[in-house]
mmCIF file of C-alpha atoms and ligand atoms in Angstrom:
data_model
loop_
_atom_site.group_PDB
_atom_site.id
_atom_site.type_symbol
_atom_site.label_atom_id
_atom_site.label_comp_id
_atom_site.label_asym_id
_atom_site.label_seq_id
_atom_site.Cartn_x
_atom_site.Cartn_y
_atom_site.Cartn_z
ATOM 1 C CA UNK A 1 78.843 23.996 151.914
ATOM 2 C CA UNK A 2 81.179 21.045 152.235
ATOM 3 C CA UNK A 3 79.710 19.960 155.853
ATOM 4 C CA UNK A 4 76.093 20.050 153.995
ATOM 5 C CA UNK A 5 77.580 17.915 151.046
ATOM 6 C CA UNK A 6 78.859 15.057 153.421
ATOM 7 C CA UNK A 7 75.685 15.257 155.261
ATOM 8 C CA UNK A 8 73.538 14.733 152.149
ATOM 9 C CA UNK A 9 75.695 12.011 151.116
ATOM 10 C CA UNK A 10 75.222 10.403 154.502
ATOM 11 C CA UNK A 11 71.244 10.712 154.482
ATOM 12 C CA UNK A 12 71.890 8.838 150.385
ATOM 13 C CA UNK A 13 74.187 5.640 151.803
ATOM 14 C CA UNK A 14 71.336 5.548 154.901
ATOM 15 C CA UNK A 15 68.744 5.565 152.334
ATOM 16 C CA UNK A 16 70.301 3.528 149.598
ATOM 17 C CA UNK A 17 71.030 1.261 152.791
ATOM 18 C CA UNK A 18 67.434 1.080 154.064
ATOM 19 C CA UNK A 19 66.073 0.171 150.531
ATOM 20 C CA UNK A 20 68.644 -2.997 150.724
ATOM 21 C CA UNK A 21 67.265 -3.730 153.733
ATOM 22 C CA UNK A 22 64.036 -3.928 152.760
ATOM 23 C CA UNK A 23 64.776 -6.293 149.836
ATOM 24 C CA UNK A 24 65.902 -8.675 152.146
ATOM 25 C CA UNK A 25 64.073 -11.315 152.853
ATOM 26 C CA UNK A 26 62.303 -11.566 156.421
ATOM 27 C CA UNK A 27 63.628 -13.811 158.835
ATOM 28 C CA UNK A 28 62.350 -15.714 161.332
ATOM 29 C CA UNK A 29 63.985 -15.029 164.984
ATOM 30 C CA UNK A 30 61.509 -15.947 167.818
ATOM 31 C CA UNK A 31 61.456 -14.518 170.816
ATOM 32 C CA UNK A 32 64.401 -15.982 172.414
ATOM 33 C CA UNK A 33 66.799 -14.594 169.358
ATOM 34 C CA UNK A 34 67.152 -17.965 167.537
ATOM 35 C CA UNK A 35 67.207 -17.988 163.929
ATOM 36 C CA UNK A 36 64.888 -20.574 162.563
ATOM 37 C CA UNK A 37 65.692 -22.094 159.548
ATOM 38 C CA UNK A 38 65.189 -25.586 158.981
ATOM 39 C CA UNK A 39 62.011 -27.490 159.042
ATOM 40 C CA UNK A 40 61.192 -30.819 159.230
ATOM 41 C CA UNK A 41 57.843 -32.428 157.260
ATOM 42 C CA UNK A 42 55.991 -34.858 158.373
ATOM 43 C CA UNK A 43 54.751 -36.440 155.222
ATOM 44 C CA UNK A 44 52.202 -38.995 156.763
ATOM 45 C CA UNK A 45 51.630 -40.271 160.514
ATOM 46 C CA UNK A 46 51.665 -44.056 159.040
ATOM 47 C CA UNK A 47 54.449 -45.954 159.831
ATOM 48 C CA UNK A 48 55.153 -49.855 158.446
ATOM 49 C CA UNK A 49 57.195 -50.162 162.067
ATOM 50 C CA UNK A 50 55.754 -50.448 165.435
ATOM 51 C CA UNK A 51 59.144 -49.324 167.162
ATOM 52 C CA UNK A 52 58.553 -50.129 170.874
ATOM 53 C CA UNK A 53 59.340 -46.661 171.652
ATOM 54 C CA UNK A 54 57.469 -44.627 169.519
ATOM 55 C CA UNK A 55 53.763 -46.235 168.468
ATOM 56 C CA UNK A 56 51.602 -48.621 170.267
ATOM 57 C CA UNK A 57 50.509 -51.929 168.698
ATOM 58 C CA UNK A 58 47.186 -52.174 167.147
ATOM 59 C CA UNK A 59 47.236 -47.987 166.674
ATOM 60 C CA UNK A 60 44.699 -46.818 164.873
ATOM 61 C CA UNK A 61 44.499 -43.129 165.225
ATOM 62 C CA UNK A 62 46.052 -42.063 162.198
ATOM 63 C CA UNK A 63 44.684 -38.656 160.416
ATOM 64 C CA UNK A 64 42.214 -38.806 157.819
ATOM 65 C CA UNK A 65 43.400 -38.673 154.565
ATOM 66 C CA UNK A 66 40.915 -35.921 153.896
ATOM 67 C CA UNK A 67 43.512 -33.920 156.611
ATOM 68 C CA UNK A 68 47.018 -34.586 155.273
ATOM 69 C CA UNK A 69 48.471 -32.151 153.632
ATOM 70 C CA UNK A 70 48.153 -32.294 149.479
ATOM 71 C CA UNK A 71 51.411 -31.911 147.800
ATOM 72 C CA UNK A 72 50.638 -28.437 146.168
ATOM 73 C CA UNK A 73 49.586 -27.037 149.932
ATOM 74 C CA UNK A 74 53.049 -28.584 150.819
ATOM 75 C CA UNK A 75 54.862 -26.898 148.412
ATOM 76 C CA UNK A 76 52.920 -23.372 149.540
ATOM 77 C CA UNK A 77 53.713 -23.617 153.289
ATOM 78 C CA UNK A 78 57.858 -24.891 152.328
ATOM 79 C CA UNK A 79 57.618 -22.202 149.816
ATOM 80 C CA UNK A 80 56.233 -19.310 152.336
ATOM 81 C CA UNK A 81 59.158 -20.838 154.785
ATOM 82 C CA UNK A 82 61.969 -20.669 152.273
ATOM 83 C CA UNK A 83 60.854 -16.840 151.258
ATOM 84 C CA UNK A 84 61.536 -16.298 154.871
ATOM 85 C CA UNK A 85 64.812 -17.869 155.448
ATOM 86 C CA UNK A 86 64.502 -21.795 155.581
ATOM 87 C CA UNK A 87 67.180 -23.075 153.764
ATOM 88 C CA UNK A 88 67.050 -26.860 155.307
ATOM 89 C CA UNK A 89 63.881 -29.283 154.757
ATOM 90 C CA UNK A 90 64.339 -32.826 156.358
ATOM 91 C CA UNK A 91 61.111 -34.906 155.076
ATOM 92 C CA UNK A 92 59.818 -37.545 158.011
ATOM 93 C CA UNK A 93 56.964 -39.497 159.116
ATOM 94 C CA UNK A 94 55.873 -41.204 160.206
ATOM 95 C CA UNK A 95 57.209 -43.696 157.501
ATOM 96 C CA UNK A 96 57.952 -41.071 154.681
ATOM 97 C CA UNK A 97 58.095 -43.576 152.020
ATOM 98 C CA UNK A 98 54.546 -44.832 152.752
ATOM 99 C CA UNK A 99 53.301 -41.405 151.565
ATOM 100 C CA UNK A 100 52.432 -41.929 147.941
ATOM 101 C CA UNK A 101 54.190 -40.603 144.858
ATOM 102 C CA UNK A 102 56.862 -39.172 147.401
ATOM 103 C CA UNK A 103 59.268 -38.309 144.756
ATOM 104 C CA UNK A 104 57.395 -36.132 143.031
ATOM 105 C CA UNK A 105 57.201 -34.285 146.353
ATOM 106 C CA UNK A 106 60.751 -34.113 146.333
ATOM 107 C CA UNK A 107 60.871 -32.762 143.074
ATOM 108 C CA UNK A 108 58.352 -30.146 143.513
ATOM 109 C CA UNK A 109 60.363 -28.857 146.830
ATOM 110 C CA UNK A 110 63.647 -29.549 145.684
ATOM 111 C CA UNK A 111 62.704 -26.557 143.018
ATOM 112 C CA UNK A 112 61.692 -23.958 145.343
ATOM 113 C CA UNK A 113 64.106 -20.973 145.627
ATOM 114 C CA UNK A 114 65.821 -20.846 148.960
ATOM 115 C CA UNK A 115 65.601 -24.584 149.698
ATOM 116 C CA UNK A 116 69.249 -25.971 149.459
ATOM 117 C CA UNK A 117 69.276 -28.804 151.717
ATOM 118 C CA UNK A 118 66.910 -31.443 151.497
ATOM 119 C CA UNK A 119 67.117 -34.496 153.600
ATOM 120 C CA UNK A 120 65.145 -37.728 154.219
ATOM 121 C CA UNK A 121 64.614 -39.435 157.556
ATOM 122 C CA UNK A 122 63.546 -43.278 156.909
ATOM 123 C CA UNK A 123 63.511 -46.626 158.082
ATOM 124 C CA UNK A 124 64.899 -48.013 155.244
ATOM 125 C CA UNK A 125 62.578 -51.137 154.585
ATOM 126 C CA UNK A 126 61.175 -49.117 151.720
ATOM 127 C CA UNK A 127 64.115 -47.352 150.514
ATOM 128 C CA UNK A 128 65.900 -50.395 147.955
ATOM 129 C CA UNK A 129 63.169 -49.474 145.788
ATOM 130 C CA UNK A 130 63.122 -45.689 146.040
ATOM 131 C CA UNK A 131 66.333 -44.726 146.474
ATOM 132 C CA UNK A 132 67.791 -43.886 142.960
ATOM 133 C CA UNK A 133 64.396 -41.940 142.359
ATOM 134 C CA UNK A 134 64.453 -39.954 145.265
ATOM 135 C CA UNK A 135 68.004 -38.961 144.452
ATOM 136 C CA UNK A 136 67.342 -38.332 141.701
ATOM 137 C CA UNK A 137 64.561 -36.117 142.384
ATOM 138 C CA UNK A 138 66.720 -33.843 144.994
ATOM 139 C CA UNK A 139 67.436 -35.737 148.066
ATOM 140 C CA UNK A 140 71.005 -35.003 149.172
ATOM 141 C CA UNK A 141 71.468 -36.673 152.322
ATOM 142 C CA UNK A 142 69.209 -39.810 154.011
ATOM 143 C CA UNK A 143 69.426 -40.599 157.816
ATOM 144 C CA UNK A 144 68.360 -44.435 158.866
ATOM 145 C CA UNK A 145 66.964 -45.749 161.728
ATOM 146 C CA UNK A 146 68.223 -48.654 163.034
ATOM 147 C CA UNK A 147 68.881 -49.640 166.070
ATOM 148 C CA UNK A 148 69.678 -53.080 166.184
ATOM 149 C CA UNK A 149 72.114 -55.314 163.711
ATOM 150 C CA UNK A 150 70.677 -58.655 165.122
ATOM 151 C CA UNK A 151 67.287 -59.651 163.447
ATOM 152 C CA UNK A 152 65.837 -61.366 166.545
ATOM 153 C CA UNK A 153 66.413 -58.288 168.322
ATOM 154 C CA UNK A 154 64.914 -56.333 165.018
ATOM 155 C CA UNK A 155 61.602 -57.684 164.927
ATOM 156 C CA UNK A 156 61.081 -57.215 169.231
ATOM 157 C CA UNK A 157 61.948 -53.783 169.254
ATOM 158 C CA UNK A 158 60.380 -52.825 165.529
ATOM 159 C CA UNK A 159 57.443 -55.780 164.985
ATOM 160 C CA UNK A 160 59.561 -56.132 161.189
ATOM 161 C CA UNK A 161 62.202 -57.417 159.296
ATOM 162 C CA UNK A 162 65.704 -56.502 158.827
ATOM 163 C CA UNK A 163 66.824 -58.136 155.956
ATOM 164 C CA UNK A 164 64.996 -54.925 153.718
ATOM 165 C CA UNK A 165 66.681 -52.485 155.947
ATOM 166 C CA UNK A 166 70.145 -53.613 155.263
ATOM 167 C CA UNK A 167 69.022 -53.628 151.715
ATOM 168 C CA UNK A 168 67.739 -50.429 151.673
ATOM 169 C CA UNK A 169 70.856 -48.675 153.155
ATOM 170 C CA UNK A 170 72.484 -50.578 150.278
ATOM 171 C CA UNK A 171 70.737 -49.590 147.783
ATOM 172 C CA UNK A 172 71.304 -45.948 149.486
ATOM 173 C CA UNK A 173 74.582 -46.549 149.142
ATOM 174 C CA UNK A 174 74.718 -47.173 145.440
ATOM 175 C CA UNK A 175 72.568 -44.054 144.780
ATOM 176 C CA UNK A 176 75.409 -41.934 146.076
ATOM 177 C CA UNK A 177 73.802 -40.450 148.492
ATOM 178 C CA UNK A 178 76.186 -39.064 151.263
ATOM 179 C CA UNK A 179 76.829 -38.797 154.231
ATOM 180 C CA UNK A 180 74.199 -41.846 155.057
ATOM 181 C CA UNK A 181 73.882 -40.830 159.440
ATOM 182 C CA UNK A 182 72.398 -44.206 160.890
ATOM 183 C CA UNK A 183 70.335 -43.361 163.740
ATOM 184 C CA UNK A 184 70.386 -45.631 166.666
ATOM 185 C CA UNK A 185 68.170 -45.414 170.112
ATOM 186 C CA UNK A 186 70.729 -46.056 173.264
ATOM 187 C CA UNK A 187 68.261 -48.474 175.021
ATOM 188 C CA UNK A 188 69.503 -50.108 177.854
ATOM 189 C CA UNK A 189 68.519 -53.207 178.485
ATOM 190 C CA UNK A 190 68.343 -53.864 175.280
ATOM 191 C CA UNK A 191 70.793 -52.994 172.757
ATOM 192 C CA UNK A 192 73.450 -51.691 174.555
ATOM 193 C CA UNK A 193 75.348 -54.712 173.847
ATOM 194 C CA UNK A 194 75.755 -53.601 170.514
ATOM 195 C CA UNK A 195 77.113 -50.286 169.805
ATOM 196 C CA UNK A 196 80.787 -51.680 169.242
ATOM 197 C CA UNK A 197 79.297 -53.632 166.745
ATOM 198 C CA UNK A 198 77.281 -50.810 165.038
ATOM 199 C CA UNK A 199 80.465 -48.539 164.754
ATOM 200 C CA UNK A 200 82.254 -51.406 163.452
ATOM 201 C CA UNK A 201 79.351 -51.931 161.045
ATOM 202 C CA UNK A 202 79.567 -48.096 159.946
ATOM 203 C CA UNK A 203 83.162 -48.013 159.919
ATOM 204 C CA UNK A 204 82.761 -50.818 157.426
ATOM 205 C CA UNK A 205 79.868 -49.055 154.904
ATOM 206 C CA UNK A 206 81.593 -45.885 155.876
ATOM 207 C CA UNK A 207 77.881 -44.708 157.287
ATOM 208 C CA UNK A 208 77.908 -41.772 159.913
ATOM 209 C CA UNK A 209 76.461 -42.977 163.395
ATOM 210 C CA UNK A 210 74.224 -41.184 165.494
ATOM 211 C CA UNK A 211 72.996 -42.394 169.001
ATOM 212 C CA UNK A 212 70.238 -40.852 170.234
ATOM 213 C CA UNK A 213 68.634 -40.838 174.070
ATOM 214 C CA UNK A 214 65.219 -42.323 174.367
ATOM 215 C CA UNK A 215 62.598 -39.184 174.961
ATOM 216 C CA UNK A 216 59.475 -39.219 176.838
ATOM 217 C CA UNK A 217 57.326 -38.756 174.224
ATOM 218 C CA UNK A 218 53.574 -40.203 174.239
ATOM 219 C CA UNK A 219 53.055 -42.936 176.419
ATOM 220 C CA UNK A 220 55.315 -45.251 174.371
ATOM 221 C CA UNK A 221 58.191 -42.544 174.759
ATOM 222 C CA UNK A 222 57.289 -42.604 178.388
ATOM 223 C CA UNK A 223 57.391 -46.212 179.047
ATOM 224 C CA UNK A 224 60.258 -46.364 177.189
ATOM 225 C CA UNK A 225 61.928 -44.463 179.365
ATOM 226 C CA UNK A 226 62.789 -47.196 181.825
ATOM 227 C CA UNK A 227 65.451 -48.017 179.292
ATOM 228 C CA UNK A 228 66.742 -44.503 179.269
ATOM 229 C CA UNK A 229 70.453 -44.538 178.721
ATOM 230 C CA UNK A 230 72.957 -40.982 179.827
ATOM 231 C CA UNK A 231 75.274 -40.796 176.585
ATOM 232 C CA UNK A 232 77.866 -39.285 178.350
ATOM 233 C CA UNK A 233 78.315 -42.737 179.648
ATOM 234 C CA UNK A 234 78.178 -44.653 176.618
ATOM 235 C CA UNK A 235 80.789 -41.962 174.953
ATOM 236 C CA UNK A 236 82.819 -42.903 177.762
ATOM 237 C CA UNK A 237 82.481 -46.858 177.620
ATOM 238 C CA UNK A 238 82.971 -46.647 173.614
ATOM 239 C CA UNK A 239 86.173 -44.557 174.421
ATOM 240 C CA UNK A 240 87.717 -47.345 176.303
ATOM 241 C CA UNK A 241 87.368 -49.474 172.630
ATOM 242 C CA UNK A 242 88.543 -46.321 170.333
ATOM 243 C CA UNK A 243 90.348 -43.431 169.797
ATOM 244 C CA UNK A 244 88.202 -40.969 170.119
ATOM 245 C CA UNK A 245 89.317 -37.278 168.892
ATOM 246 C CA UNK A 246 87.086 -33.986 168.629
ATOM 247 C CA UNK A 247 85.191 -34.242 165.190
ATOM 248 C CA UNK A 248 82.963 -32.234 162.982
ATOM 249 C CA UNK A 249 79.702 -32.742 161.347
ATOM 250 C CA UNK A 250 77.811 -30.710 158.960
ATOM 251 C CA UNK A 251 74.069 -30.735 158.662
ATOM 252 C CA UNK A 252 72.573 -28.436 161.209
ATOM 253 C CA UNK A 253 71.474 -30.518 164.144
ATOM 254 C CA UNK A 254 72.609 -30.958 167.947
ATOM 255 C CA UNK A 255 74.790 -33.942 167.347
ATOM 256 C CA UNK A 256 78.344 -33.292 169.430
ATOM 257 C CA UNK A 257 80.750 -35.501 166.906
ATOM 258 C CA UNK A 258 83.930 -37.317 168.038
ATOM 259 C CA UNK A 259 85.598 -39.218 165.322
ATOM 260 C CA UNK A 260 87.384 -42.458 165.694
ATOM 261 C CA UNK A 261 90.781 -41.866 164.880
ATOM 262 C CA UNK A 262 92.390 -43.037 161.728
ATOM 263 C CA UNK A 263 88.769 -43.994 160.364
ATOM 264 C CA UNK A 264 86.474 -41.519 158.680
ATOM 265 C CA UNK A 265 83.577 -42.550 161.249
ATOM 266 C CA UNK A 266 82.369 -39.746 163.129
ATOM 267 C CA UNK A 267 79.686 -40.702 166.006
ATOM 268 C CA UNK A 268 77.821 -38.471 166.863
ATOM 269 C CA UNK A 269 75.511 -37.933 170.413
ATOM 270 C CA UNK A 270 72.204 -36.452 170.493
ATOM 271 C CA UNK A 271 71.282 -35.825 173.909
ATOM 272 C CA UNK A 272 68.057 -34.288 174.361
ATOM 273 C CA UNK A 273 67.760 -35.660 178.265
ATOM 274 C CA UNK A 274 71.405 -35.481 179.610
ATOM 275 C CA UNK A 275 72.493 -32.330 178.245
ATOM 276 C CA UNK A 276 69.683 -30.707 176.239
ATOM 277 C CA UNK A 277 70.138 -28.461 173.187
ATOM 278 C CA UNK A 278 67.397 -26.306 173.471
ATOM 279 C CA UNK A 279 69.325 -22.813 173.133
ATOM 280 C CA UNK A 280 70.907 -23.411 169.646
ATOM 281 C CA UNK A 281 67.107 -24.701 168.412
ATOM 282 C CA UNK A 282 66.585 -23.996 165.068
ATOM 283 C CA UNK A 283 63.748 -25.971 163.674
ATOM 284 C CA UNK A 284 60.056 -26.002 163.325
ATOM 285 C CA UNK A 285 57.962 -29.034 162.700
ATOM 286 C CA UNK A 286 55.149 -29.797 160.009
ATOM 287 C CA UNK A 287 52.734 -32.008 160.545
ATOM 288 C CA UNK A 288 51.169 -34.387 157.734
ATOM 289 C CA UNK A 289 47.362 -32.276 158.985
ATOM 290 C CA UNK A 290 49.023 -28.793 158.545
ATOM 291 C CA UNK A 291 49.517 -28.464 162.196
ATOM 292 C CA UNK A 292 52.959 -26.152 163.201
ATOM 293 C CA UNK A 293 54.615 -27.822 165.979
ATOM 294 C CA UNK A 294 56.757 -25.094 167.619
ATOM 295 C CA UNK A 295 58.722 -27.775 170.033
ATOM 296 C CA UNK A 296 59.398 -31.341 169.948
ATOM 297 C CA UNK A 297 58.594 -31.431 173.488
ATOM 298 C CA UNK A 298 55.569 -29.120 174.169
ATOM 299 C CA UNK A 299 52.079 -28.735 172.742
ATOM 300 C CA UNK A 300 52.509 -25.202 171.658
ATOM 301 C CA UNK A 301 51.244 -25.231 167.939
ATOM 302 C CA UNK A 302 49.623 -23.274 164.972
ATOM 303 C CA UNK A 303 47.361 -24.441 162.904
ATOM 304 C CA UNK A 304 47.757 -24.043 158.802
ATOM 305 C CA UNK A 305 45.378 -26.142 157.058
ATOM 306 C CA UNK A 306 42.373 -24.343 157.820
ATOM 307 C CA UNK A 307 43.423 -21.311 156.240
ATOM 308 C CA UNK A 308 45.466 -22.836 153.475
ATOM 309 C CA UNK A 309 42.377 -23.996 152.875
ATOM 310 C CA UNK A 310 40.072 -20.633 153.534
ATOM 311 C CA UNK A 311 42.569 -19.471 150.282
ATOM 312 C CA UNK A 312 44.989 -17.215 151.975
ATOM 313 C CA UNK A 313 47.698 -15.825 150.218
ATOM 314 C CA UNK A 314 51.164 -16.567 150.061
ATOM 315 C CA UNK A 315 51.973 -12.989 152.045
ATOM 316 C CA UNK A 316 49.099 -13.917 154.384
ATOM 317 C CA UNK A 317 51.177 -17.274 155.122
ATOM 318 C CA UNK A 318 54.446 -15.683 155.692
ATOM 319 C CA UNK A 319 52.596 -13.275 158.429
ATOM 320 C CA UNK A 320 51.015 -16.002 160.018
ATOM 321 C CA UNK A 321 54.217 -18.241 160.188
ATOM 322 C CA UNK A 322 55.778 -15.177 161.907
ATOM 323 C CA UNK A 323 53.096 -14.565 164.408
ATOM 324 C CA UNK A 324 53.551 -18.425 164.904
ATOM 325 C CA UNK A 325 56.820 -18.506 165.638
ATOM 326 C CA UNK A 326 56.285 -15.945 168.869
ATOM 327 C CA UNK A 327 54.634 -19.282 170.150
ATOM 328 C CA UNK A 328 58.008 -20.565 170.254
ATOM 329 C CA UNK A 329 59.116 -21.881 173.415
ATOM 330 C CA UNK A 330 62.410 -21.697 175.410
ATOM 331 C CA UNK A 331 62.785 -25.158 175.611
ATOM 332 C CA UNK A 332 61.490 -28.894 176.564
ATOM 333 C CA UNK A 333 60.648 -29.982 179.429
ATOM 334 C CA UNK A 334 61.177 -33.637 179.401
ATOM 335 C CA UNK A 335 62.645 -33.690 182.899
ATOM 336 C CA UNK A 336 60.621 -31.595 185.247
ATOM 337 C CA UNK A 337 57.310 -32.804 183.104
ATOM 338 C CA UNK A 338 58.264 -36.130 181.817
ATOM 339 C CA UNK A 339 54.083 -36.861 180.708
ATOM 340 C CA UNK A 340 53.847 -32.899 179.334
ATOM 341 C CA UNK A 341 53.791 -34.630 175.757
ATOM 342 C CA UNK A 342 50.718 -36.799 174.941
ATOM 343 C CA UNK A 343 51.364 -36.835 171.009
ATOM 344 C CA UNK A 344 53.423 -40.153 169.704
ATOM 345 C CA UNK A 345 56.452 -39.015 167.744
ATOM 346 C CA UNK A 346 55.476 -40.115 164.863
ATOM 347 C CA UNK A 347 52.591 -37.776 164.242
ATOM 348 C CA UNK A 348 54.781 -34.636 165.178
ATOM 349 C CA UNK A 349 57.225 -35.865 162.293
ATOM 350 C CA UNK A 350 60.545 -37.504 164.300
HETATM 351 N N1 LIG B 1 60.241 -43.425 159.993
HETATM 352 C C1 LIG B 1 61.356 -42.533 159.970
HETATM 353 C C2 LIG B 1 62.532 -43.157 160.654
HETATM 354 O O1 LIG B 1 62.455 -44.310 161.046
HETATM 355 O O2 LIG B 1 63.580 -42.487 160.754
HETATM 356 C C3 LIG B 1 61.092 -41.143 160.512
HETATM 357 C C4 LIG B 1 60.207 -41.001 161.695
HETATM 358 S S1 LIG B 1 60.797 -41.699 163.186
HETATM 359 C C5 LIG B 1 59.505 -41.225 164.272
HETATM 360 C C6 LIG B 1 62.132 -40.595 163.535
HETATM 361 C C7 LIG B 1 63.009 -40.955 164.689
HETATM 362 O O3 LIG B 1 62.295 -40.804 165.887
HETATM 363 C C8 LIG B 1 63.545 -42.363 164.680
HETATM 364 O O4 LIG B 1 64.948 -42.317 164.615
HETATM 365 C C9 LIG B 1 63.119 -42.911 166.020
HETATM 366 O O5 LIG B 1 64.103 -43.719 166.600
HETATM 367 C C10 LIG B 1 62.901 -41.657 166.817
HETATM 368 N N2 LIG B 1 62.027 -41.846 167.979
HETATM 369 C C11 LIG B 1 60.768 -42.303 168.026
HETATM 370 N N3 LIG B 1 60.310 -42.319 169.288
HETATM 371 C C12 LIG B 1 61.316 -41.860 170.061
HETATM 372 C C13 LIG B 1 61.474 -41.633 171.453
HETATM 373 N N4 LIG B 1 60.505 -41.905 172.321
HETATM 374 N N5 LIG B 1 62.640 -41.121 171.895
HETATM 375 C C14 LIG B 1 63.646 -40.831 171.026
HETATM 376 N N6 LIG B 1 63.548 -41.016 169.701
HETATM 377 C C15 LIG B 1 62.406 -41.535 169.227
#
C-alpha cells in the first residue's frame, strides 16, 4: 500500500511537471544546439553613407517601399520571436534613422513582452536630433560606427561629414544612454594609424571601443578585403601602448574584451576572419523586405512577408520561424568561399 502511494505520487510530480513544461515557452535551438535569441532588424536598406566597404557609389537597388516591412508586421514577426525566446532586438540598416517615424517603432517593440534589450546600431550623423526621443522611447544601449577621427579621412572612406557624427555621439551622450560601443573597421592601409588615437578618444568620452575585421561581404566587402587587417595583431601592437588586462562586456555578441588598466575602457575584438565565432552564434537577421537571414555569411534564408501578408496567424508564425531556423547553418564561410556572399551588408541589416 505504501510502495503504491509513492508511486502515485511520483506519476503526480511527473505530471504536475509535464504541465510546467508545457507552459513554457518554445525555444528556438537549431540544429547545431545553439540557443537563438537575439535578432537584429534591418529597418531600411538606405543608408546616407557610402562606406567604401559596404555599398557601391551611385547604388540604386534599394527595395521598394511597397516591400519593407510596415511597422505593425514588425511588431508581429519581433512579437512571434519574443513568444519564443528572443529577449535581445538590435535595430540596423541600413541607416536606421533614415526609416521614418523610427521612434514610434521603438516604442511599439520596446512594449512587447519578452523583449528586454533593445539596442540601436547607427552612424550617428542623424542621431543629435533623435537621440533623447529614441531613449526615450526604449532604446537602452546605441553602438556607432566610426572609423576614422580625421575628417579628410571621413569623407574618403564614408562619401560624408564628420562634424554630425561627433555631434551625434554627443548628443548620445547627454541622453544617457550607456554603454555607447564605437565600432571601428581595422583597415589597413588606411586607418590603422589611428587606433591609439581612437582609444584615447574613448577613454576620454568614456565610449566602449569595438574593432571589427573587414568581411567579404558583396563585392564592396570583397574588394575591401585587400585592406583586411588579423586583430590578433593589432591587440598585440595596442598592447605595447597599454596595459592591457582580461575584461568583461555585457551585451551578447562575440567581442573578446581586454580593458586598459586603470581606465574604464574596455576594447573589444570582433574577429569574424581570424578566429571566427560561429559556434556560440546566437542571432538571426531581419531584413527591411521580411526576408530571414539565417547567417551573416551564407544565403540560406526564409521568407516572411509573403505570408505575413497571406494573413497567417501569430501561431502559424512561430511554426514557421521554427521550421526556419533548421535552415540554420554551422557557420560562414568567408575563408574557403570568400565571393559565397553576393548581398551588400547593408541590406542583410549589419
Ligand atoms: N548604419 C548603421 C551603422 O553605421 O552602424 C548600421 C548598418 S552598418 C551596415 C553596420 C556595420 O556593418 C557597420 O559597423 C559597418 O562598419 C559594418 N560593415 C559594413 N560592411 C562591412 C564589411 N564588409 N566588413 C565588416 N563590417 C562591415
Amino acid at each position: 500500500m505504501a510502495g503504491l502511494l509513492v508511486l502515485s505520487e511520483r506519476l503526480l510530480r511527473h505530471n504536475n511537471s509535464m504541465q510546467e513544461d508545457a507552459a513554457l515557452p518554445a525555444r528556438l535551438i537549431d540544429p547545431f544546439g545553439r540557443k537563438v535569441e537575439y535578432v537584429r532588424l534591418s529597418v531600411t536598406d538606405k543608408c546616407n553613407l557610402r562606406c567604401f566597404y559596404c555599398l557601391p557609389e551611385g547604388f540604386k537597388g534599394f527595395e521598394e517601399p511597397a516591400h519593407w516591412l510596415r511597422f505593425d508586421e514588425i511588431e508581429r514577426v519581433i512579437g512571434a520571436f519574443a513568444g519564443l525566446g528572443v529577449s535581445r532586438v538590435r535595430i540596423t540598416g541600413g541607416e536606421p534613422l533614415v526609416r521614418k517615424d523610427l521612434p514610434q517603432l521603438v516604442g511599439q517593440l520596446a512594449g512587447l513582452p519578452g523583449v528586454d534589450d533593445l539596442s540601436l546600431s547607427t552612424n550617428a550623423t542623424l542621431l543629435e536630433r533623435h537621440a533623447q526621443s529614441l531613449q526615450r522611447a526604449g532604446v537602452s544601449r546605441i553602438n556607432v560606427s566610426l572609423d576614422t577621427l580625421r575628417p579628410e579621412r571621413f569623407r574618403e572612406i564614408t562619401g560624408g561629414r564628420l562634424a554630425p557624427v561627433l555631434d551625434g555621439l554627443m548628443a548620445a551622450k547627454v541622453a544617457g544612454f550607456a554603454p555607447i560601443k564605437l565600432n571601428m573597421l581595422a583597415l589597413r592601409g588606411i586607418n590603422d594609424d589611428e587606433f591609439e588615437d581612437m582609444v584615447e578618444f574613448c577613454i576620454e568620452h568614456g565610449f566602449t571601443l569595438r574593432l571589427i575585421e573587414t568581411m567579404p561581404v558583396g563585392s564592396t566587402g570583397r574588394q575591401a578585403s585587400e585592406h583586411y587587417l588579423d586583430l590578433q595583431v593589432v591587440k598585440q601592437r595596442l598592447a605595447q601602448r597599454f596595459d592591457l588586462v582580461p575584461g568583461f562586456m555585457p551585451g551578447g555578441g562575440p567581442a573578446r574584451y581586454v580593458q586598459v588598466r586603470g581606465t574604464d575602457l574596455r576594447i573589444g575584438f570582433i574577429t569574424p576572419i581570424s578566429q571566427h565565432f560561429c559556434a556560440t552564434c546566437n542571432r538571426v537577421r531581419l531584413a527591411v523586405d521580411g526576408t530571414l537571414y539565417l547567417c551573416l555569411g551564407q544565403d540560406h534564408k526564409y521568407e516572411l512577408r509573403p505570408l505575413l501578408r497571406q494573413g497567417i496567424s501569430d501561431a502559424g508564425l512561430q511554426e514557421v520561424i521554427m521550421e526556419a531556423l533548421t535552415l540554420k547553418p554551422e557557420r560562414h564561410e568567408f575563408r574557403e568561399q570568400p565571393g559565397q556572399v553576393a548581398r551588400f551588408m547593408s541590406m542583410t541589416g549589419g
